[in-house]
CSV table of N, CA and C in Angstrom, one decimal:
chain,number,residue,atom,x,y,z
A,1243,UNK,N,7.7,-19.9,14.5
A,1243,UNK,CA,8.7,-19.1,13.8
A,1243,UNK,C,8.9,-19.5,12.4
A,1244,UNK,N,8.8,-20.8,12.0
A,1244,UNK,CA,8.9,-21.1,10.6
A,1244,UNK,C,7.8,-20.5,9.7
A,1245,UNK,N,6.6,-20.4,10.3
A,1245,UNK,CA,5.5,-19.8,9.6
A,1245,UNK,C,5.8,-18.3,9.3
A,1246,UNK,N,6.4,-17.6,10.3
A,1246,UNK,CA,6.7,-16.2,10.1
A,1246,UNK,C,7.8,-16.1,9.0
A,1247,UNK,N,8.8,-16.9,9.0
A,1247,UNK,CA,9.8,-16.9,7.9
A,1247,UNK,C,9.2,-17.2,6.6
A,1248,UNK,N,8.3,-18.1,6.5
A,1248,UNK,CA,7.6,-18.4,5.2
A,1248,UNK,C,6.8,-17.2,4.7
A,1249,UNK,N,6.1,-16.5,5.6
A,1249,UNK,CA,5.4,-15.3,5.3
A,1249,UNK,C,6.3,-14.2,4.8
A,1250,UNK,N,7.4,-14.0,5.5
A,1250,UNK,CA,8.3,-13.0,5.1
A,1250,UNK,C,8.9,-13.3,3.8
A,1251,UNK,N,9.2,-14.6,3.5
A,1251,UNK,CA,9.7,-15.0,2.2
A,1251,UNK,C,8.8,-14.7,1.1
A,1252,UNK,N,7.5,-15.0,1.4
A,1252,UNK,CA,6.4,-14.8,0.3
A,1252,UNK,C,6.3,-13.3,0.0
A,1253,UNK,N,6.4,-12.5,1.1
A,1253,UNK,CA,6.3,-11.0,0.9
A,1253,UNK,C,7.5,-10.5,0.1
A,1254,UNK,N,8.7,-11.0,0.5
A,1254,UNK,CA,9.9,-10.5,-0.3
A,1254,UNK,C,9.9,-11.0,-1.7
A,1255,UNK,N,9.5,-12.3,-1.9
A,1255,UNK,CA,9.4,-12.8,-3.3
A,1255,UNK,C,8.4,-12.1,-4.1
A,1256,UNK,N,7.3,-11.8,-3.4
A,1256,UNK,CA,6.2,-11.0,-4.1
A,1256,UNK,C,6.7,-9.6,-4.5
A,1257,UNK,N,7.4,-9.0,-3.6
A,1257,UNK,CA,8.0,-7.6,-3.8
A,1257,UNK,C,8.9,-7.6,-5.0
A,1258,UNK,N,9.8,-8.6,-5.1
A,1258,UNK,CA,10.7,-8.7,-6.2
A,1258,UNK,C,10.0,-9.0,-7.5
A,1259,UNK,N,9.0,-9.9,-7.4
A,1259,UNK,CA,8.1,-10.2,-8.6
A,1259,UNK,C,7.4,-9.0,-9.0
A,1260,UNK,N,6.9,-8.2,-8.1
A,1260,UNK,CA,6.2,-7.0,-8.4
A,1260,UNK,C,7.0,-6.0,-9.1
A,1261,UNK,N,8.3,-5.8,-8.7
A,1261,UNK,CA,9.2,-4.9,-9.4
A,1261,UNK,C,9.4,-5.4,-10.8
A,1262,UNK,N,9.6,-6.7,-10.9
A,1262,UNK,CA,9.8,-7.3,-12.3
A,1262,UNK,C,8.6,-7.0,-13.2
A,1263,UNK,N,7.4,-7.2,-12.6
A,1263,UNK,CA,6.2,-7.0,-13.4
A,1263,UNK,C,6.0,-5.5,-13.8
A,1264,UNK,N,6.4,-4.6,-12.9
A,1264,UNK,CA,6.3,-3.2,-13.2
A,1264,UNK,C,7.3,-2.8,-14.3
A,1265,UNK,N,8.5,-3.4,-14.3
A,1265,UNK,CA,9.4,-3.1,-15.4
A,1265,UNK,C,8.9,-3.7,-16.7
A,1266,UNK,N,8.3,-4.9,-16.6
A,1266,UNK,CA,7.8,-5.5,-17.8
A,1266,UNK,C,6.6,-4.7,-18.4
A,1267,UNK,N,5.8,-4.2,-17.5
A,1267,UNK,CA,4.6,-3.4,-17.9
A,1267,UNK,C,5.1,-2.1,-18.6
A,1268,UNK,N,6.1,-1.5,-18.1
A,1268,UNK,CA,6.7,-0.3,-18.7
A,1268,UNK,C,7.2,-0.6,-20.1
A,1269,UNK,N,7.9,-1.7,-20.2
A,1269,UNK,CA,8.4,-2.2,-21.5
A,1269,UNK,C,7.2,-2.5,-22.5
A,1270,UNK,N,6.2,-3.1,-22.0
A,1270,UNK,CA,5.0,-3.4,-22.8
A,1270,UNK,C,4.3,-2.1,-23.3
A,1271,UNK,N,4.3,-1.1,-22.4
A,1271,UNK,CA,3.6,0.1,-22.8
A,1271,UNK,C,4.3,0.8,-23.9
A,1272,UNK,N,5.7,0.7,-23.9
A,1272,UNK,CA,6.5,1.4,-24.9
A,1272,UNK,C,6.4,0.7,-26.2
A,1273,UNK,N,6.1,-0.6,-26.3
A,1273,UNK,CA,6.1,-1.3,-27.5
A,1273,UNK,C,4.7,-1.3,-28.1
A,1274,UNK,N,4.5,-1.3,-29.4
A,1274,UNK,CA,3.2,-1.3,-30.0
A,1274,UNK,C,2.4,-2.6,-29.6
A,1275,UNK,N,1.1,-2.4,-29.3
A,1275,UNK,CA,0.3,-3.6,-29.0
A,1275,UNK,C,-1.1,-3.1,-28.8
A,1276,UNK,N,-2.0,-4.1,-28.6
A,1276,UNK,CA,-3.4,-3.8,-28.5
A,1276,UNK,C,-3.8,-3.2,-27.1
A,1277,UNK,N,-3.4,-3.8,-26.1
A,1277,UNK,CA,-3.9,-3.5,-24.7
A,1277,UNK,C,-3.1,-2.4,-24.0
A,1278,UNK,N,-2.3,-1.6,-24.7
A,1278,UNK,CA,-1.4,-0.7,-24.1
A,1278,UNK,C,-2.2,0.4,-23.3
A,1279,UNK,N,-3.3,0.8,-23.8
A,1279,UNK,CA,-4.0,1.9,-23.1
A,1279,UNK,C,-4.4,1.6,-21.7
A,1280,UNK,N,-5.0,0.4,-21.5
A,1280,UNK,CA,-5.5,0.1,-20.1
A,1280,UNK,C,-4.3,-0.2,-19.2
A,1281,UNK,N,-3.2,-0.8,-19.7
A,1281,UNK,CA,-2.0,-1.0,-19.0
A,1281,UNK,C,-1.4,0.4,-18.6
A,1282,UNK,N,-1.4,1.3,-19.5
A,1282,UNK,CA,-0.8,2.6,-19.2
A,1282,UNK,C,-1.6,3.4,-18.1
A,1283,UNK,N,-3.0,3.2,-18.2
A,1283,UNK,CA,-3.8,3.9,-17.2
A,1283,UNK,C,-3.6,3.3,-15.9
A,1284,UNK,N,-3.4,2.0,-15.8
A,1284,UNK,CA,-3.2,1.3,-14.5
A,1284,UNK,C,-1.8,1.7,-13.9
A,1285,UNK,N,-0.8,1.9,-14.8
A,1285,UNK,CA,0.5,2.3,-14.4
A,1285,UNK,C,0.5,3.7,-13.9
A,1286,UNK,N,-0.2,4.6,-14.6
A,1286,UNK,CA,-0.3,6.0,-14.2
A,1286,UNK,C,-1.0,6.2,-12.9
A,1287,UNK,N,-2.1,5.4,-12.7
A,1287,UNK,CA,-2.9,5.4,-11.5
A,1287,UNK,C,-2.1,4.9,-10.3
A,1288,UNK,N,-1.3,3.9,-10.5
A,1288,UNK,CA,-0.4,3.3,-9.5
A,1288,UNK,C,0.6,4.4,-9.1
A,1289,UNK,N,1.2,5.0,-10.1
A,1289,UNK,CA,2.3,6.0,-9.8
A,1289,UNK,C,1.6,7.2,-9.0
A,1290,UNK,N,0.4,7.6,-9.4
A,1290,UNK,CA,-0.2,8.7,-8.7
A,1290,UNK,C,-0.5,8.4,-7.3
A,1291,UNK,N,-1.1,7.2,-7.0
A,1291,UNK,CA,-1.4,6.7,-5.7
A,1291,UNK,C,-0.1,6.6,-4.8
A,1292,UNK,N,0.9,6.1,-5.4
A,1292,UNK,CA,2.2,6.0,-4.6
A,1292,UNK,C,2.7,7.4,-4.3
A,1293,UNK,N,2.6,8.3,-5.2
A,1293,UNK,CA,3.1,9.7,-5.0
A,1293,UNK,C,2.3,10.3,-3.9
A,1294,UNK,N,1.0,10.1,-3.9
A,1294,UNK,CA,0.1,10.7,-2.9
A,1294,UNK,C,0.5,10.1,-1.5
A,1295,UNK,N,0.6,8.8,-1.5
A,1295,UNK,CA,0.8,8.1,-0.2
A,1295,UNK,C,2.2,8.4,0.4
A,1296,UNK,N,3.3,8.2,-0.4
A,1296,UNK,CA,4.6,8.4,0.1
A,1296,UNK,C,5.1,9.9,0.0
A,1297,UNK,N,4.8,10.5,-1.1
A,1297,UNK,CA,5.2,11.9,-1.3
A,1297,UNK,C,4.4,12.8,-0.3
A,1298,UNK,N,3.1,12.6,-0.2
A,1298,UNK,CA,2.3,13.3,0.7
A,1298,UNK,C,2.7,13.1,2.1
A,1299,UNK,N,3.0,11.9,2.5
A,1299,UNK,CA,3.5,11.6,3.8
A,1299,UNK,C,4.8,12.3,4.1
A,1300,UNK,N,5.7,12.3,3.1
A,1300,UNK,CA,7.0,13.0,3.3
A,1300,UNK,C,6.8,14.5,3.5
A,1301,UNK,N,5.9,15.1,2.7
A,1301,UNK,CA,5.6,16.6,2.9
A,1301,UNK,C,5.0,16.8,4.2
A,1302,UNK,N,4.0,16.0,4.6
A,1302,UNK,CA,3.4,16.2,5.9
A,1302,UNK,C,4.4,16.0,7.1
A,1303,UNK,N,5.3,15.1,6.9
A,1303,UNK,CA,6.4,14.9,8.0
A,1303,UNK,C,7.2,16.2,8.1
A,1304,UNK,N,7.5,16.8,7.0
A,1304,UNK,CA,8.3,18.0,7.0
A,1304,UNK,C,7.6,19.1,7.8
A,1305,UNK,N,6.3,19.1,7.7
A,1305,UNK,CA,5.4,20.1,8.4
A,1305,UNK,C,5.0,19.7,9.8
A,1306,UNK,N,5.5,18.6,10.3
A,1306,UNK,CA,5.2,18.1,11.6
A,1306,UNK,C,3.8,17.5,11.7
A,1307,UNK,N,3.3,17.0,10.6
A,1307,UNK,CA,2.0,16.4,10.5
A,1307,UNK,C,2.1,15.0,10.0
A,1308,UNK,N,1.0,14.2,9.9
A,1308,UNK,CA,1.0,12.9,9.3
A,1308,UNK,C,-0.4,12.5,9.0
A,1309,UNK,N,-0.5,11.5,8.1
A,1309,UNK,CA,-1.8,11.0,7.7
A,1309,UNK,C,-2.4,10.3,8.9
A,1310,UNK,N,-3.7,10.3,9.0
A,1310,UNK,CA,-4.4,9.5,10.0
A,1310,UNK,C,-4.4,8.1,9.6
A,1311,UNK,N,-4.6,7.2,10.5
A,1311,UNK,CA,-4.5,5.8,10.2
A,1311,UNK,C,-5.5,5.3,9.2
A,1312,UNK,N,-6.7,5.8,9.2
A,1312,UNK,CA,-7.7,5.3,8.2
A,1312,UNK,C,-7.3,5.8,6.8
A,1313,UNK,N,-6.7,7.0,6.7
A,1313,UNK,CA,-6.2,7.4,5.4
A,1313,UNK,C,-5.1,6.6,4.9
A,1314,UNK,N,-4.2,6.2,5.8
A,1314,UNK,CA,-3.1,5.3,5.4
A,1314,UNK,C,-3.7,4.0,4.9
A,1315,UNK,N,-4.7,3.5,5.6
A,1315,UNK,CA,-5.3,2.2,5.2
A,1315,UNK,C,-6.0,2.3,3.9
A,1316,UNK,N,-6.7,3.4,3.6
A,1316,UNK,CA,-7.4,3.5,2.3
A,1316,UNK,C,-6.4,3.6,1.2
A,1317,UNK,N,-5.4,4.4,1.4
A,1317,UNK,CA,-4.3,4.5,0.4
A,1317,UNK,C,-3.6,3.2,0.1
A,1318,UNK,N,-3.4,2.4,1.2
A,1318,UNK,CA,-2.8,1.1,1.0
A,1318,UNK,C,-3.7,0.2,0.2
A,1319,UNK,N,-5.0,0.2,0.6
A,1319,UNK,CA,-5.9,-0.7,-0.2
A,1319,UNK,C,-6.0,-0.2,-1.6
A,1320,UNK,N,-6.0,1.1,-1.9
A,1320,UNK,CA,-6.1,1.6,-3.3
A,1320,UNK,C,-4.9,1.2,-4.1
A,1321,UNK,N,-3.7,1.3,-3.4
A,1321,UNK,CA,-2.5,0.9,-4.1
A,1321,UNK,C,-2.5,-0.6,-4.4
A,1322,UNK,N,-2.9,-1.4,-3.4
A,1322,UNK,CA,-3.0,-2.8,-3.6
A,1322,UNK,C,-3.9,-3.2,-4.8
A,1323,UNK,N,-5.1,-2.6,-4.8
A,1323,UNK,CA,-6.1,-2.9,-5.8
A,1323,UNK,C,-5.6,-2.4,-7.2
A,1324,UNK,N,-4.9,-1.3,-7.3
A,1324,UNK,CA,-4.4,-0.8,-8.5
A,1324,UNK,C,-3.2,-1.7,-9.0
A,1325,UNK,N,-2.4,-2.1,-8.1
A,1325,UNK,CA,-1.3,-3.0,-8.4
A,1325,UNK,C,-1.9,-4.3,-9.0
A,1326,UNK,N,-2.9,-4.9,-8.3
A,1326,UNK,CA,-3.5,-6.1,-8.9
A,1326,UNK,C,-4.1,-5.9,-10.2
A,1327,UNK,N,-4.7,-4.7,-10.5
A,1327,UNK,CA,-5.2,-4.4,-11.8
A,1327,UNK,C,-4.1,-4.3,-12.8
A,1328,UNK,N,-3.0,-3.8,-12.4
A,1328,UNK,CA,-1.8,-3.7,-13.4
A,1328,UNK,C,-1.3,-5.1,-13.7
A,1329,UNK,N,-1.3,-6.0,-12.6
A,1329,UNK,CA,-0.8,-7.4,-12.9
A,1329,UNK,C,-1.8,-8.1,-13.8
A,1330,UNK,N,-3.1,-7.8,-13.7
A,1330,UNK,CA,-4.1,-8.5,-14.6
A,1330,UNK,C,-3.8,-8.0,-16.0
A,1331,UNK,N,-3.6,-6.7,-16.2
A,1331,UNK,CA,-3.4,-6.2,-17.6
A,1331,UNK,C,-2.1,-6.7,-18.2
A,1332,UNK,N,-1.0,-6.8,-17.4
A,1332,UNK,CA,0.2,-7.4,-17.8
A,1332,UNK,C,0.0,-8.8,-18.3
A,1333,UNK,N,-0.7,-9.6,-17.5
A,1333,UNK,CA,-1.0,-11.0,-18.0
A,1333,UNK,C,-1.7,-11.0,-19.3
A,1334,UNK,N,-2.7,-10.2,-19.4
A,1334,UNK,CA,-3.5,-10.2,-20.6
A,1334,UNK,C,-2.7,-9.7,-21.8
A,1335,UNK,N,-1.8,-8.8,-21.6
A,1335,UNK,CA,-1.0,-8.3,-22.7
A,1335,UNK,C,0.1,-9.4,-23.1
A,1336,UNK,N,0.7,-10.0,-22.2
A,1336,UNK,CA,1.6,-11.1,-22.5
A,1336,UNK,C,1.0,-12.3,-23.2
A,1337,UNK,N,-0.2,-12.6,-22.7
A,1337,UNK,CA,-1.0,-13.8,-23.4
A,1337,UNK,C,-1.4,-13.4,-24.8
A,1338,UNK,N,-1.7,-12.2,-25.1
A,1338,UNK,CA,-2.2,-11.8,-26.4
A,1338,UNK,C,-1.1,-11.6,-27.4
A,1339,UNK,N,0.2,-11.5,-27.0
A,1339,UNK,CA,1.3,-11.3,-27.9
A,1339,UNK,C,1.7,-12.6,-28.6
A,1340,UNK,N,1.8,-12.6,-29.9
A,1340,UNK,CA,2.3,-13.8,-30.6
A,1340,UNK,C,3.8,-13.9,-30.5
A,1341,UNK,N,4.5,-12.8,-30.3
A,1341,UNK,CA,6.0,-12.8,-30.3
A,1341,UNK,C,6.5,-13.2,-28.9
A,1342,UNK,N,5.7,-13.4,-27.9
A,1342,UNK,CA,6.2,-13.8,-26.6
A,1342,UNK,C,6.6,-15.2,-26.6
A,1343,UNK,N,7.8,-15.4,-26.0
A,1343,UNK,CA,8.4,-16.8,-25.9
A,1343,UNK,C,7.6,-17.6,-24.9
A,1344,UNK,N,7.5,-18.9,-25.0
A,1344,UNK,CA,6.6,-19.7,-24.1
A,1344,UNK,C,7.0,-19.6,-22.6
A,1345,UNK,N,8.3,-19.6,-22.3
A,1345,UNK,CA,8.7,-19.5,-20.9
A,1345,UNK,C,8.3,-18.2,-20.3
A,1346,UNK,N,8.2,-17.1,-21.1
A,1346,UNK,CA,7.8,-15.8,-20.6
A,1346,UNK,C,6.4,-15.9,-20.0
A,1347,UNK,N,5.5,-16.5,-20.7
A,1347,UNK,CA,4.1,-16.6,-20.2
A,1347,UNK,C,4.1,-17.3,-18.8
A,1348,UNK,N,4.8,-18.4,-18.7
A,1348,UNK,CA,4.9,-19.1,-17.4
A,1348,UNK,C,5.5,-18.3,-16.3
A,1349,UNK,N,6.6,-17.5,-16.7
A,1349,UNK,CA,7.3,-16.7,-15.7
A,1349,UNK,C,6.4,-15.6,-15.2
A,1350,UNK,N,5.6,-15.0,-16.2
A,1350,UNK,CA,4.7,-13.9,-15.8
A,1350,UNK,C,3.6,-14.4,-14.9
A,1351,UNK,N,3.1,-15.6,-15.2
A,1351,UNK,CA,2.1,-16.2,-14.3
A,1351,UNK,C,2.6,-16.5,-12.9
A,1352,UNK,N,3.8,-17.0,-12.8
A,1352,UNK,CA,4.4,-17.3,-11.5
A,1352,UNK,C,4.6,-16.0,-10.7
A,1353,UNK,N,5.2,-15.0,-11.4
A,1353,UNK,CA,5.4,-13.7,-10.7
A,1353,UNK,C,4.1,-13.1,-10.3
A,1354,UNK,N,3.0,-13.3,-11.1
A,1354,UNK,CA,1.7,-12.8,-10.7
A,1354,UNK,C,1.2,-13.5,-9.5
A,1355,UNK,N,1.4,-14.8,-9.4
A,1355,UNK,CA,0.9,-15.5,-8.2
A,1355,UNK,C,1.6,-15.0,-7.0
A,1356,UNK,N,2.9,-14.8,-7.1
A,1356,UNK,CA,3.7,-14.3,-5.9
A,1356,UNK,C,3.2,-12.9,-5.5
A,1357,UNK,N,2.9,-12.1,-6.5
A,1357,UNK,CA,2.5,-10.7,-6.2
A,1357,UNK,C,1.1,-10.7,-5.6
A,1358,UNK,N,0.2,-11.6,-6.1
A,1358,UNK,CA,-1.1,-11.6,-5.5
A,1358,UNK,C,-1.0,-12.1,-4.0
A,1359,UNK,N,-0.2,-13.1,-3.7
A,1359,UNK,CA,-0.1,-13.6,-2.4
A,1359,UNK,C,0.5,-12.6,-1.5
A,1360,UNK,N,1.6,-11.9,-1.9
A,1360,UNK,CA,2.2,-10.8,-1.1
A,1360,UNK,C,1.3,-9.7,-0.9
A,1361,UNK,N,0.5,-9.3,-1.9
A,1361,UNK,CA,-0.5,-8.2,-1.7
A,1361,UNK,C,-1.6,-8.5,-0.7
A,1362,UNK,N,-2.1,-9.7,-0.8
A,1362,UNK,CA,-3.1,-10.2,0.1
A,1362,UNK,C,-2.5,-10.2,1.5
A,1363,UNK,N,-1.3,-10.8,1.7
A,1363,UNK,CA,-0.7,-10.8,3.0
A,1363,UNK,C,-0.4,-9.4,3.6
A,1364,UNK,N,0.1,-8.5,2.8
A,1364,UNK,CA,0.4,-7.2,3.2
A,1364,UNK,C,-0.8,-6.4,3.6
A,1365,UNK,N,-1.8,-6.4,2.8
A,1365,UNK,CA,-3.1,-5.7,3.0
A,1365,UNK,C,-3.8,-6.3,4.2
A,1366,UNK,N,-3.8,-7.6,4.3
A,1366,UNK,CA,-4.4,-8.3,5.4
A,1366,UNK,C,-3.7,-8.0,6.7
A,1367,UNK,N,-2.4,-8.0,6.7
A,1367,UNK,CA,-1.6,-7.7,7.9
A,1367,UNK,C,-1.9,-6.3,8.4
A,1368,UNK,N,-2.0,-5.3,7.4
A,1368,UNK,CA,-2.2,-3.9,7.8
A,1368,UNK,C,-3.6,-3.8,8.5
A,1369,UNK,N,-4.6,-4.4,7.9
A,1369,UNK,CA,-5.9,-4.4,8.5
A,1369,UNK,C,-5.9,-5.0,9.9
A,1370,UNK,N,-5.2,-6.2,10.0
A,1370,UNK,CA,-5.2,-7.0,11.2
A,1370,UNK,C,-4.4,-6.2,12.3
A,1371,UNK,N,-3.4,-5.5,12.0
A,1371,UNK,CA,-2.6,-4.8,13.0
A,1371,UNK,C,-3.0,-3.4,13.2
A,1372,UNK,N,-4.2,-3.0,12.9
A,1372,UNK,CA,-4.7,-1.8,13.4
A,1372,UNK,C,-4.6,-0.6,12.5
A,1373,UNK,N,-4.8,-0.8,11.2
A,1373,UNK,CA,-4.9,0.4,10.4
A,1373,UNK,C,-6.0,1.3,10.7
A,1374,UNK,N,-7.0,0.8,11.3
A,1374,UNK,CA,-8.3,1.6,11.6
A,1374,UNK,C,-8.4,1.9,13.0
A,1375,UNK,N,-7.3,2.0,13.8
A,1375,UNK,CA,-7.3,2.1,15.2
A,1375,UNK,C,-7.1,3.5,15.8
A,1376,UNK,N,-7.7,4.5,15.2
A,1376,UNK,CA,-7.6,5.8,15.8
A,1376,UNK,C,-9.0,6.4,15.9
A,1377,UNK,N,-9.2,7.2,16.9
A,1377,UNK,CA,-10.5,7.9,17.1
A,1377,UNK,C,-10.3,9.3,17.5
A,1378,UNK,N,-11.3,10.1,17.4
A,1378,UNK,CA,-11.2,11.5,17.8
A,1378,UNK,C,-12.0,11.7,19.1
A,1379,UNK,N,-11.3,12.3,20.1
A,1379,UNK,CA,-12.0,12.6,21.3
A,1379,UNK,C,-12.0,14.1,21.5
A,1380,UNK,N,-13.0,14.6,22.2
A,1380,UNK,CA,-13.2,16.1,22.4
A,1380,UNK,C,-12.3,16.6,23.5
A,1381,UNK,N,-12.1,15.7,24.5
A,1381,UNK,CA,-11.2,16.1,25.6
A,1381,UNK,C,-11.2,14.9,26.6
A,1382,UNK,N,-10.1,14.8,27.3
A,1382,UNK,CA,-9.9,13.7,28.2
A,1382,UNK,C,-9.1,14.2,29.4
A,1383,UNK,N,-8.6,13.2,30.2
A,1383,UNK,CA,-7.9,13.7,31.4
A,1383,UNK,C,-6.5,14.2,31.2
A,1384,UNK,N,-6.0,14.0,29.9
A,1384,UNK,CA,-4.6,14.4,29.6
A,1384,UNK,C,-4.6,15.7,28.8
A,1385,UNK,N,-5.7,16.0,28.1
A,1385,UNK,CA,-5.7,17.2,27.3
A,1385,UNK,C,-7.2,17.7,27.2
A,1386,UNK,N,-7.3,19.0,27.1
A,1386,UNK,CA,-8.6,19.7,27.0
A,1386,UNK,C,-9.0,19.9,25.6
A,1387,UNK,N,-8.1,19.8,24.7
A,1387,UNK,CA,-8.4,20.0,23.3
A,1387,UNK,C,-8.8,18.8,22.5
A,1388,UNK,N,-9.3,19.0,21.3
A,1388,UNK,CA,-9.7,17.8,20.5
A,1388,UNK,C,-8.4,17.1,20.1
A,1389,UNK,N,-8.5,15.8,20.2
A,1389,UNK,CA,-7.3,15.0,19.9
A,1389,UNK,C,-7.6,13.7,19.1
A,1390,UNK,N,-6.6,13.2,18.3
A,1390,UNK,CA,-6.7,11.9,17.7
A,1390,UNK,C,-6.0,11.0,18.6
A,1391,UNK,N,-6.7,9.9,19.0
A,1391,UNK,CA,-6.1,9.0,19.9
A,1391,UNK,C,-5.9,7.7,19.2
A,1392,UNK,N,-4.7,7.1,19.2
A,1392,UNK,CA,-4.3,5.9,18.6
A,1392,UNK,C,-3.9,4.9,19.6
A,1393,UNK,N,-4.4,3.6,19.4
A,1393,UNK,CA,-3.9,2.5,20.2
A,1393,UNK,C,-2.6,2.1,19.6
A,1394,UNK,N,-1.5,2.3,20.3
A,1394,UNK,CA,-0.2,2.0,19.7
A,1394,UNK,C,0.5,0.8,20.3
A,1395,UNK,N,-0.2,0.0,21.1
A,1395,UNK,CA,0.3,-1.2,21.7
A,1395,UNK,C,-0.7,-1.7,22.7
A,1396,UNK,N,-0.3,-2.8,23.3
A,1396,UNK,CA,-1.2,-3.3,24.4
A,1396,UNK,C,-1.0,-2.4,25.6
A,1397,UNK,N,-2.1,-1.9,26.1
A,1397,UNK,CA,-2.2,-1.0,27.2
A,1397,UNK,C,-1.3,0.3,26.9
A,1398,UNK,N,-1.4,0.8,25.7
A,1398,UNK,CA,-0.6,1.9,25.3
A,1398,UNK,C,-1.5,2.8,24.3
A,1399,UNK,N,-1.5,4.1,24.6
A,1399,UNK,CA,-2.3,5.0,23.8
A,1399,UNK,C,-1.5,6.3,23.6
A,1400,UNK,N,-1.6,6.8,22.4
A,1400,UNK,CA,-0.9,8.0,22.0
A,1400,UNK,C,-1.9,9.0,21.5
A,1401,UNK,N,-1.8,10.2,22.0
A,1401,UNK,CA,-2.7,11.3,21.5
A,1401,UNK,C,-2.0,12.3,20.7
A,1402,UNK,N,-2.6,12.7,19.6
A,1402,UNK,CA,-2.1,13.7,18.6
A,1402,UNK,C,-3.0,14.8,18.5
A,1403,UNK,N,-2.5,16.0,18.2
A,1403,UNK,CA,-3.3,17.2,18.0
A,1403,UNK,C,-4.2,16.9,16.7
A,1404,UNK,N,-5.5,17.2,16.9
A,1404,UNK,CA,-6.5,17.1,15.8
A,1404,UNK,C,-6.3,18.2,14.8
A,1405,UNK,N,-6.1,17.9,13.5
A,1405,UNK,CA,-6.0,19.0,12.5
A,1405,UNK,C,-7.2,18.9,11.6
A,1406,UNK,N,-7.5,17.8,11.0
A,1406,UNK,CA,-8.8,17.6,10.3
A,1406,UNK,C,-9.0,16.1,10.1
A,1407,UNK,N,-10.0,15.8,9.3
A,1407,UNK,CA,-10.4,14.3,9.3
A,1407,UNK,C,-9.4,13.5,8.5
A,1408,UNK,N,-8.4,14.1,7.8
A,1408,UNK,CA,-7.4,13.4,7.0
A,1408,UNK,C,-6.0,13.4,7.7
A,1409,UNK,N,-5.8,14.4,8.5
A,1409,UNK,CA,-4.4,14.6,9.0
A,1409,UNK,C,-4.4,14.8,10.5
A,1410,UNK,N,-3.4,14.3,11.1
A,1410,UNK,CA,-3.2,14.5,12.6
A,1410,UNK,C,-1.9,15.3,12.8
A,1411,UNK,N,-1.9,16.0,13.9
A,1411,UNK,CA,-0.7,16.9,14.2
A,1411,UNK,C,0.3,16.2,15.1
A,1412,UNK,N,1.1,17.0,15.8
A,1412,UNK,CA,2.2,16.5,16.7
A,1412,UNK,C,1.6,15.8,17.9
A,1413,UNK,N,2.5,15.0,18.5
A,1413,UNK,CA,2.1,14.2,19.7
A,1413,UNK,C,1.8,15.1,20.9
A,1414,UNK,N,0.7,14.9,21.5
A,1414,UNK,CA,0.3,15.6,22.7
A,1414,UNK,C,0.7,14.9,24.0
A,1415,UNK,N,0.3,13.6,24.0
A,1415,UNK,CA,0.6,12.8,25.2
A,1415,UNK,C,0.8,11.3,24.8
A,1416,UNK,N,1.3,10.6,25.7
A,1416,UNK,CA,1.4,9.1,25.6
A,1416,UNK,C,1.1,8.5,26.9
A,1417,UNK,N,0.1,7.6,26.9
A,1417,UNK,CA,-0.3,6.9,28.1
A,1417,UNK,C,0.1,5.4,28.0
A,1418,UNK,N,0.6,4.9,29.1
A,1418,UNK,CA,1.0,3.5,29.2
A,1418,UNK,C,0.6,3.0,30.5
A,1419,UNK,N,0.1,1.8,30.5
A,1419,UNK,CA,-0.3,1.2,31.8
A,1419,UNK,C,0.7,0.1,32.2
């Protein structure tokens, strides 16, 4: 139990540090400096990936659809990698500034460490807990149509209508032993 609390604490601290680094990066992009272009590109890419992941998921939910598990996993990995890229460019930008106060460099480094730990834990947990655990079946004993089958628990399987290789439809059946 204490290990779980430590992991949750690291993830929460990393999330708060990530929000602080995003606000700092927006501030650094607005001020004149040398590395603004790369930092701006990483921020725009992060915003785009978050919009596709969450905005697309919201639109699909309104239509009775959702992302398949592997798409969610790829989007999560892309967001994590882009976030780490943004953290790298924030560190480079703060280190290169002559007007940065000394404590700010240490604070940005500490926040970056928390963000990296939280990102690794979050992405690792998503892969460990079955981001990739759906498959397409042509027909089985519960349905004659093509379905996306997800393992949703121990001895539990849920079938969704197959839409395409990116999206699954509404729930068709749920099997539990």
